[in-house]
Amino acid sequence: MSRMTVPWAPASTTEEHLASWARHRELQKLLFSGGFAGICYPSEYGGQGLSRAHQDAFNDECADYEMPWQITGASLLICAPMILEMGTEEQKQKFVRGAISGELVLCQLLSEPSGGSDLAGLLTRADRDGDTYIFNGQKTWSTFAYAADYGTCLVRTDWDAPKHRGLSMIIVPINDPQLHLNRVRMVNGDEEFCEEFFTDLVVPAENLIGTENDGWTVASRQLFYERQAVGGASPYASGRARNQGFMASVPIDELARSVGKADDPATREFVGWAHAQDVVMEQLVHRVSTGMASGEYPALASAMMRLNHAEIPQQKQDMMLDIAGSLAVLGDAQGDGYLQTIGVNYLMRQGISLGGGSAEMSRNMIAERVMGMPREMAADRDVPFREVRRGR
Ligand SMILES: Cc1cc2nc3c(=O)[nH]c(=O)nc-3n(C[C@H](O)[C@H](O)[C@H](O)COP(=O)(O)OP(=O)(O)OC[C@H]3O[C@@H](n4cnc5c(N)ncnc54)[C@H](O)[C@@H]3O)c2cc1C
């Protein structure tokens, strides 16, 4: 493993993406063989069984090294923790151990074209047939599904039950010929998103997580781990190297100096505000995590961290664009792409308030489930799903 030179330009072609995934799997295997993978995961499933303090110390040490941050995303921060909590012993041995060791990569198959916020209104179906389920339907916005081996897929298994009570979470193989996958090009030119079409895809019933038709309980736990990850509080976040990945971070004070605005009063105010927000975010994560662990706050309080990680980074992107001005598009004389990162990041700013559940849905959760305000009106609650009116 080597210290890295900062890659300002993300991989963009399909070949570059595939090469980068091959490298990340290799790095994860190297970490596993060295006893550094899955630091907070239990040792019986391939982890190290150590504490958050050990993980933090490791993260500090490896900040300047090339790390498999793509694998650390949905695979190890969201899907594997959910399987660890809700899966059978066989599922944990296969999927959790597989993810930690770098043998398997997992992705999330939740959102559908009909809408991600109303997740319980999904339309993809899985019909039980003996020891198997037959899948038909479509998923979308699945991050890095093209590089994954399996996806945790929320589907409808009972159309006569109300919408939250007829769902099941089932692990599907991505590389099956009955699953057709397309890459989706984003505004920054990247192709990490995918959409998947299932046509009579046959999946063994042993891949069901939890109980049939109780998939909402399982999905709620997966969404908890996602909010925890997006909110910056996951104990499983390992070796997120500085300046790597989607929206590689550019320190705001470094940016001010590089465009000659270090003495500009308005810019100095931005820099001060940004540093204050970093401290607030850190304290908020600590306070909410401690409150959830002690039972003082419900699990849905994780929406507070998620919301903060939507609002603050977006405001920072806006300020950075102001500081960089036209250089965010034109770049500087060195032509190394450093300043254009600000422009490309700005294009992606809206994604921060959607991925991991939208900022508005986080506000709803905080209002209804943390502050106890009245629930939003839902005409489809308690109505058999097949009778729920929906657009074509
Ligand atoms: C970077 C990124 C990564 C993602 N990765 C994945 C992934 O790996 N797997 C996956 O399954 N999905 C993924 N998604 C999809 C994501 O979960 C959805 O984008 C999100 O849940 C919103 O759903 P939607 O885009 O369908 O918007 P919609 O649900 O159609 O919502 C559109 C707008 O309406 C607002 N809205 C909707 N309902 C309400 C309401 N009741 N009250 C107030 N406002 C409301 C929303 O906040 C949003 O602004 C990803 C998205 C992004 C941006």
Coordinates of C-alpha atoms and ligand atoms in Angstrom, one line a residue:
M1 CA 0.0 0.0 0.0
S2 CA 1.5 3.3 -1.0
R3 CA 1.1 7.0 -0.1
M4 CA -1.0 8.5 -2.8
T5 CA -0.6 11.4 -5.1
V6 CA -4.0 13.3 -5.0
P7 CA -6.2 12.2 -7.9
W8 CA -8.3 15.3 -8.6
A9 CA -10.0 13.9 -11.7
P10 CA -12.3 10.9 -10.9
A11 CA -12.3 7.8 -13.1
S12 CA -14.7 8.5 -15.9
T13 CA -14.6 5.8 -18.6
T14 CA -16.0 2.3 -18.1
E15 CA -12.5 0.8 -18.4
E16 CA -11.2 3.3 -15.7
H17 CA -14.0 2.4 -13.4
L18 CA -13.5 -1.3 -13.8
A19 CA -9.8 -1.0 -13.3
S20 CA -10.4 1.1 -10.2
W21 CA -12.8 -1.5 -8.7
A22 CA -10.3 -4.3 -9.4
R23 CA -7.7 -2.3 -7.5
H24 CA -10.1 -1.6 -4.6
R25 CA -10.9 -5.3 -4.2
E26 CA -7.2 -6.0 -4.2
L27 CA -6.6 -3.4 -1.5
Q28 CA -9.5 -4.7 0.6
K29 CA -8.0 -8.2 0.4
L30 CA -4.6 -6.8 1.4
L31 CA -6.1 -5.1 4.4
F32 CA -8.0 -8.3 5.4
S33 CA -4.8 -10.4 5.1
G34 CA -3.0 -7.9 7.3
G35 CA -5.7 -7.9 10.0
F36 CA -6.9 -4.4 9.3
A37 CA -10.3 -5.0 7.7
G38 CA -13.6 -4.8 9.5
I39 CA -12.1 -3.4 12.7
C40 CA -15.5 -3.0 14.4
Y41 CA -17.1 -6.1 13.0
P42 CA -17.2 -9.3 15.1
S43 CA -14.3 -11.7 14.6
E44 CA -16.6 -14.7 13.9
Y45 CA -17.6 -12.9 10.6
G46 CA -14.1 -11.9 9.6
G47 CA -13.8 -8.7 11.5
Q48 CA -11.3 -7.7 14.2
G49 CA -13.8 -7.3 17.0
L50 CA -12.2 -4.1 18.2
S51 CA -13.6 -0.7 19.3
R52 CA -14.5 2.6 17.7
A53 CA -11.3 4.1 19.2
H54 CA -9.2 1.5 17.3
Q55 CA -11.1 2.3 14.1
D56 CA -10.5 6.1 14.6
A57 CA -6.8 5.5 15.3
F58 CA -6.5 3.4 12.1
N59 CA -8.4 6.1 10.1
D60 CA -5.9 8.8 11.3
E61 CA -3.0 6.7 10.3
C62 CA -4.2 5.8 6.8
A63 CA -5.5 9.2 5.8
D64 CA -2.7 9.8 3.4
Y65 CA -2.7 6.3 1.9
E66 CA -4.5 4.8 -1.0
M67 CA -7.6 3.1 0.4
P68 CA -10.5 1.0 -1.0
W69 CA -13.1 3.8 -0.3
Q70 CA -15.5 2.5 -2.9
I71 CA -15.9 -0.8 -1.0
T72 CA -16.3 1.1 2.2
G73 CA -19.4 2.6 0.8
A74 CA -22.7 0.7 0.5
S75 CA -21.0 -2.7 0.9
L76 CA -19.4 -2.3 4.3
L77 CA -21.3 0.7 5.8
I78 CA -24.9 -0.1 4.9
C79 CA -25.6 -3.6 3.5
A80 CA -23.2 -5.7 5.6
P81 CA -24.3 -4.0 9.0
M82 CA -27.9 -4.7 8.1
I83 CA -27.2 -8.4 7.3
L84 CA -25.1 -8.6 10.5
E85 CA -28.1 -7.5 12.5
M86 CA -31.0 -9.2 10.6
G87 CA -29.5 -12.1 8.6
T88 CA -29.2 -15.8 9.3
E89 CA -26.0 -17.4 10.4
E90 CA -25.4 -18.7 6.9
Q91 CA -26.1 -15.2 5.4
K92 CA -23.7 -13.6 7.8
Q93 CA -20.9 -16.1 7.1
K94 CA -21.3 -15.7 3.3
F95 CA -22.1 -12.0 2.8
V96 CA -20.6 -10.2 5.9
R97 CA -17.4 -12.2 5.8
G98 CA -17.4 -11.9 2.0
A99 CA -17.6 -8.1 2.1
I100 CA -15.0 -7.7 4.8
S101 CA -12.5 -10.0 3.1
G102 CA -13.0 -8.2 -0.3
E103 CA -14.3 -11.4 -2.0
L104 CA -17.8 -9.9 -2.4
V105 CA -19.2 -6.4 -3.0
L106 CA -22.7 -5.6 -2.0
C107 CA -25.0 -2.7 -3.2
Q108 CA -28.5 -1.4 -2.4
L109 CA -31.4 -2.0 -4.7
L110 CA -34.2 0.1 -3.2
S111 CA -35.3 3.1 -5.3
E112 CA -37.5 2.7 -8.3
P113 CA -38.5 5.1 -11.2
S114 CA -41.9 5.7 -9.4
G115 CA -40.0 7.5 -6.6
G116 CA -37.4 6.8 -3.9
S117 CA -39.0 8.9 -1.1
D118 CA -42.2 6.8 -1.1
L119 CA -40.1 3.6 -0.8
A120 CA -42.9 1.5 0.6
G121 CA -44.9 2.2 -2.6
L122 CA -42.5 0.2 -4.7
L123 CA -43.7 -1.9 -7.6
T124 CA -41.0 -4.6 -8.2
R125 CA -42.5 -8.0 -7.4
A126 CA -41.1 -11.3 -6.2
D127 CA -43.5 -14.2 -6.4
R128 CA -42.8 -17.3 -4.3
D129 CA -42.4 -20.5 -6.3
G130 CA -41.4 -23.4 -4.1
D131 CA -37.9 -22.7 -2.8
T132 CA -37.4 -19.7 -5.0
Y133 CA -38.7 -16.2 -5.7
I134 CA -39.4 -15.0 -9.3
F135 CA -38.5 -11.3 -9.7
N136 CA -40.0 -8.9 -12.2
G137 CA -39.6 -5.1 -12.2
Q138 CA -37.1 -2.3 -12.2
K139 CA -34.7 -0.6 -9.7
T140 CA -32.8 2.6 -10.3
W141 CA -30.1 5.0 -8.9
S142 CA -28.1 2.0 -7.5
T143 CA -24.7 3.3 -6.7
F144 CA -21.8 1.1 -8.0
A145 CA -24.2 -1.8 -8.8
Y146 CA -22.2 -2.6 -11.9
A147 CA -19.2 -3.5 -9.7
A148 CA -21.2 -5.5 -7.1
D149 CA -21.8 -9.2 -6.8
Y150 CA -25.1 -9.0 -4.9
G151 CA -27.7 -6.4 -4.0
T152 CA -30.1 -6.2 -1.0
C153 CA -33.3 -5.7 -2.9
L154 CA -36.7 -4.6 -1.4
V155 CA -39.6 -6.1 -3.3
R156 CA -43.3 -6.6 -3.0
T157 CA -44.3 -10.1 -2.0
D158 CA -47.9 -9.5 -1.0
W159 CA -50.2 -7.2 -3.0
D160 CA -53.2 -7.7 -0.8
A161 CA -51.5 -6.3 2.3
P162 CA -51.2 -2.5 3.0
K163 CA -48.0 -1.1 1.4
H164 CA -45.6 -1.4 4.4
R165 CA -46.8 -4.9 5.2
G166 CA -46.3 -6.7 1.9
L167 CA -42.6 -6.1 1.3
S168 CA -39.6 -8.5 1.6
M169 CA -35.8 -7.9 1.6
I170 CA -34.1 -10.5 -0.6
I171 CA -30.4 -10.7 -1.7
V172 CA -30.1 -10.9 -5.5
P173 CA -27.1 -11.9 -7.6
I174 CA -26.2 -9.0 -9.9
N175 CA -24.5 -11.0 -12.6
D176 CA -27.5 -13.2 -13.5
P177 CA -28.5 -13.1 -17.2
Q178 CA -32.1 -12.4 -16.2
L179 CA -31.0 -9.1 -14.6
H180 CA -30.2 -6.5 -17.2
L181 CA -28.1 -3.6 -15.9
N182 CA -27.5 -0.2 -17.5
R183 CA -25.1 2.4 -16.4
V184 CA -26.5 5.9 -16.0
R185 CA -24.4 8.9 -16.9
M186 CA -24.5 11.8 -14.3
V187 CA -24.1 15.5 -15.0
N188 CA -20.4 15.4 -13.9
G189 CA -19.7 12.7 -16.5
D190 CA -19.4 9.9 -14.0
E191 CA -21.3 6.6 -14.4
E192 CA -21.5 5.2 -10.8
F193 CA -25.4 5.0 -11.0
C194 CA -27.1 2.0 -12.5
E195 CA -30.6 0.8 -13.3
E196 CA -31.6 -2.9 -13.2
F197 CA -34.4 -4.7 -15.0
F198 CA -35.6 -8.1 -13.7
T199 CA -37.3 -10.4 -16.1
D200 CA -38.3 -13.7 -14.4
L201 CA -35.1 -13.6 -12.3
V202 CA -35.0 -16.7 -10.1
V203 CA -33.6 -16.2 -6.6
P204 CA -33.3 -18.9 -3.9
A205 CA -35.7 -18.4 -1.0
E206 CA -32.7 -18.8 1.4
N207 CA -31.7 -15.3 0.3
L208 CA -34.7 -13.8 2.1
I209 CA -33.6 -11.6 5.0
G210 CA -35.9 -11.7 8.1
T211 CA -39.5 -12.8 7.6
E212 CA -41.5 -12.8 4.3
N213 CA -43.6 -9.6 4.1
D214 CA -41.8 -8.0 7.0
G215 CA -39.2 -6.4 4.7
W216 CA -40.1 -2.9 6.0
T217 CA -38.6 -3.8 9.3
V218 CA -35.4 -4.9 7.5
A219 CA -35.4 -1.9 5.2
S220 CA -35.8 0.4 8.2
R221 CA -32.6 -1.0 9.7
Q222 CA -30.8 -0.7 6.4
L223 CA -31.9 2.9 6.1
F224 CA -30.7 3.6 9.6
Y225 CA -27.3 2.3 8.7
E226 CA -27.4 4.5 5.5
R227 CA -28.3 7.6 7.4
Q228 CA -25.6 6.8 9.9
A229 CA -23.1 6.4 7.1
V230 CA -24.2 9.5 5.2
G231 CA -24.3 11.5 8.5
G232 CA -20.7 10.6 9.1
A233 CA -21.3 8.4 12.2
S234 CA -20.7 4.9 11.0
P235 CA -18.3 2.8 13.2
Y236 CA -17.6 0.8 10.1
A237 CA -16.2 3.7 8.1
S238 CA -12.7 2.6 7.5
G239 CA -9.8 4.3 5.8
R240 CA -11.7 7.0 4.0
A241 CA -8.6 8.6 2.5
R242 CA -8.5 12.3 2.1
N243 CA -9.3 13.7 -1.3
Q244 CA -10.6 10.5 -2.8
G245 CA -13.9 9.7 -4.3
F246 CA -17.1 11.4 -5.3
M247 CA -16.8 15.1 -4.4
A248 CA -13.2 14.9 -3.3
S249 CA -12.9 17.4 -0.6
V250 CA -10.9 20.6 -1.2
P251 CA -10.0 22.4 2.0
I252 CA -11.6 25.8 1.9
D253 CA -8.6 27.7 3.4
E254 CA -6.3 26.1 0.9
L255 CA -8.6 27.2 -1.9
A256 CA -8.7 30.8 -0.6
R257 CA -4.9 30.9 -0.6
S258 CA -4.6 29.3 -4.1
V259 CA -6.8 31.9 -5.7
G260 CA -5.1 34.8 -3.9
K261 CA -8.1 35.7 -1.6
A262 CA -6.6 34.7 1.8
D263 CA -6.7 38.4 2.9
D264 CA -10.1 39.2 1.4
P265 CA -12.5 39.9 4.4
A266 CA -15.5 38.3 2.9
T267 CA -13.5 35.1 2.0
R268 CA -12.1 35.0 5.5
E269 CA -15.6 35.1 6.9
F270 CA -16.5 32.1 4.7
V271 CA -13.5 30.2 5.9
G272 CA -14.3 30.9 9.6
W273 CA -17.9 29.9 9.1
A274 CA -16.9 26.6 7.4
H275 CA -14.5 25.7 10.2
A276 CA -17.2 26.5 12.8
Q277 CA -19.6 24.2 10.9
D278 CA -17.0 21.4 10.9
V279 CA -16.9 21.6 14.7
V280 CA -20.7 21.7 14.9
M281 CA -21.1 18.6 12.6
E282 CA -18.6 16.7 14.7
Q283 CA -20.3 17.6 17.9
L284 CA -23.8 16.8 16.5
V285 CA -22.6 13.4 15.3
H286 CA -21.2 12.7 18.8
R287 CA -24.3 14.0 20.6
V288 CA -26.8 12.1 18.5
S289 CA -24.8 8.9 18.4
T290 CA -24.5 8.9 22.2
G291 CA -28.2 9.7 22.6
M292 CA -29.2 6.9 20.3
A293 CA -26.8 4.4 22.0
S294 CA -28.2 5.3 25.5
G295 CA -31.9 5.1 24.3
E296 CA -32.4 8.8 25.0
Y297 CA -33.2 9.3 21.2
P298 CA -35.0 7.0 18.9
A299 CA -33.1 5.4 15.9
L300 CA -34.8 7.9 13.6
A301 CA -32.8 10.7 15.3
S302 CA -30.1 9.6 12.8
A303 CA -32.1 11.9 10.4
M304 CA -30.6 14.9 12.3
M305 CA -27.1 13.9 11.3
R306 CA -28.2 13.1 7.7
L307 CA -29.9 16.5 7.4
N308 CA -26.9 18.3 8.7
H309 CA -24.7 16.5 6.2
A310 CA -27.0 17.7 3.4
E311 CA -27.2 21.3 4.4
I312 CA -23.7 22.2 5.4
P313 CA -21.8 20.6 2.5
Q314 CA -24.2 22.2 0.1
Q315 CA -23.6 25.6 1.6
K316 CA -19.9 25.0 1.5
Q317 CA -20.1 24.1 -2.2
D318 CA -21.8 27.4 -2.9
M319 CA -19.2 29.4 -1.0
M320 CA -16.3 27.6 -2.7
L321 CA -17.8 28.4 -6.1
D322 CA -18.0 32.1 -5.0
I323 CA -14.4 32.0 -3.8
A324 CA -13.1 30.3 -7.0
G325 CA -15.2 32.3 -9.4
S326 CA -14.6 31.6 -13.0
L327 CA -11.5 29.6 -12.2
A328 CA -13.8 26.8 -11.1
V329 CA -14.6 26.4 -14.8
L330 CA -11.4 27.6 -16.5
G331 CA -8.8 26.2 -14.0
D332 CA -5.5 27.8 -13.2
A333 CA -2.2 28.2 -15.1
Q334 CA -0.9 24.9 -13.7
G335 CA -3.8 23.1 -15.5
D336 CA -3.8 20.2 -12.9
G337 CA -7.6 20.2 -12.6
Y338 CA -7.5 21.2 -8.9
L339 CA -9.7 24.3 -9.3
Q340 CA -12.1 22.6 -11.8
T341 CA -12.9 20.1 -9.0
I342 CA -14.8 23.0 -7.4
G343 CA -16.9 23.4 -10.5
V344 CA -17.6 19.7 -10.9
N345 CA -18.4 19.3 -7.2
Y346 CA -20.9 22.2 -7.6
L347 CA -22.7 20.3 -10.4
M348 CA -23.2 17.4 -8.0
R349 CA -24.3 19.5 -5.0
Q350 CA -28.0 18.5 -5.3
G351 CA -27.1 14.8 -5.0
I352 CA -25.9 15.4 -1.4
S353 CA -29.5 16.2 -0.3
L354 CA -31.0 13.1 -2.1
G355 CA -28.6 10.1 -1.7
G356 CA -29.3 8.4 1.6
G357 CA -32.9 9.7 1.7
S358 CA -33.8 13.3 0.8
A359 CA -33.3 16.3 3.1
E360 CA -37.1 16.9 3.1
M361 CA -37.8 13.4 4.2
S362 CA -35.3 13.8 7.0
R363 CA -37.1 16.9 8.1
N364 CA -40.4 14.9 8.1
M365 CA -38.8 12.2 10.2
I366 CA -37.4 14.7 12.7
A367 CA -40.8 16.5 13.0
E368 CA -42.9 13.3 13.2
R369 CA -40.7 10.8 14.9
V370 CA -38.4 12.8 17.1
M371 CA -40.4 15.9 18.0
G372 CA -43.8 14.0 18.0
M373 CA -45.6 16.4 15.7
P374 CA -48.7 15.1 13.7
R375 CA -48.0 12.6 10.9
E376 CA -48.3 13.6 7.3
M377 CA -51.6 12.6 5.7
A378 CA -51.4 9.3 3.9
A379 CA -54.5 8.2 2.0
D380 CA -52.9 4.8 1.2
R381 CA -52.2 3.7 4.8
D382 CA -54.0 0.5 5.7
V383 CA -55.4 0.1 2.2
P384 CA -54.5 -3.2 0.4
F385 CA -51.7 -2.2 -2.0
R386 CA -53.4 -3.5 -5.1
E387 CA -56.3 -1.1 -4.4
V388 CA -54.0 1.9 -4.0
R389 CA -54.5 4.4 -6.8
R390 CA -51.3 5.3 -8.7
G391 CA -50.2 6.9 -11.9
R392 CA -49.5 4.8 -14.9
Ligands
LIG1 C1 -25.7 10.2 -4.8 C2 -26.9 9.3 -4.7 C3 -26.7 7.9 -4.4 C4 -27.8 7.1 -4.4 N1 -27.6 5.7 -4.2 C5 -28.7 4.9 -4.2 C6 -28.5 3.5 -4.1 O1 -27.3 3.0 -4.0 N2 -29.6 2.6 -4.1 C7 -30.8 3.1 -4.2 O2 -31.8 2.4 -4.2 N3 -31.1 4.5 -4.4 C8 -30.0 5.4 -4.4 N4 -30.2 6.7 -4.6 C9 -31.6 7.2 -4.8 C10 -32.1 8.0 -3.5 O3 -32.4 7.1 -2.5 C11 -33.3 8.8 -4.0 O4 -32.9 9.7 -4.9 C12 -34.0 9.5 -2.9 O5 -34.6 8.5 -2.0 C13 -35.1 10.4 -3.4 O6 -36.0 9.7 -4.3 P1 -36.3 10.2 -5.8 O7 -35.0 10.6 -6.4 O8 -37.1 9.2 -6.5 O9 -37.1 11.5 -5.6 P2 -38.7 11.6 -5.2 O10 -39.0 10.6 -4.2 O11 -39.4 11.6 -6.5 O12 -38.7 13.1 -4.6 C14 -38.6 14.2 -5.4 C15 -38.6 15.5 -4.5 O13 -39.8 15.5 -3.7 C16 -39.5 15.6 -2.3 N5 -40.5 14.8 -1.6 C17 -41.0 13.6 -1.9 N6 -41.9 13.2 -1.0 C18 -42.0 14.1 -0.1 C19 -42.8 14.3 1.2 N7 -43.6 13.3 1.6 N8 -42.6 15.4 1.9 C20 -41.7 16.4 1.4 N9 -41.0 16.3 0.3 C21 -41.1 15.2 -0.4 C22 -38.2 14.9 -2.2 O14 -37.5 15.4 -1.0 C23 -37.4 15.4 -3.4 O15 -36.9 16.6 -3.2 C24 -29.1 7.6 -4.6 C25 -29.3 8.9 -4.9 C26 -28.2 9.8 -5.0 C27 -28.4 11.2 -5.3

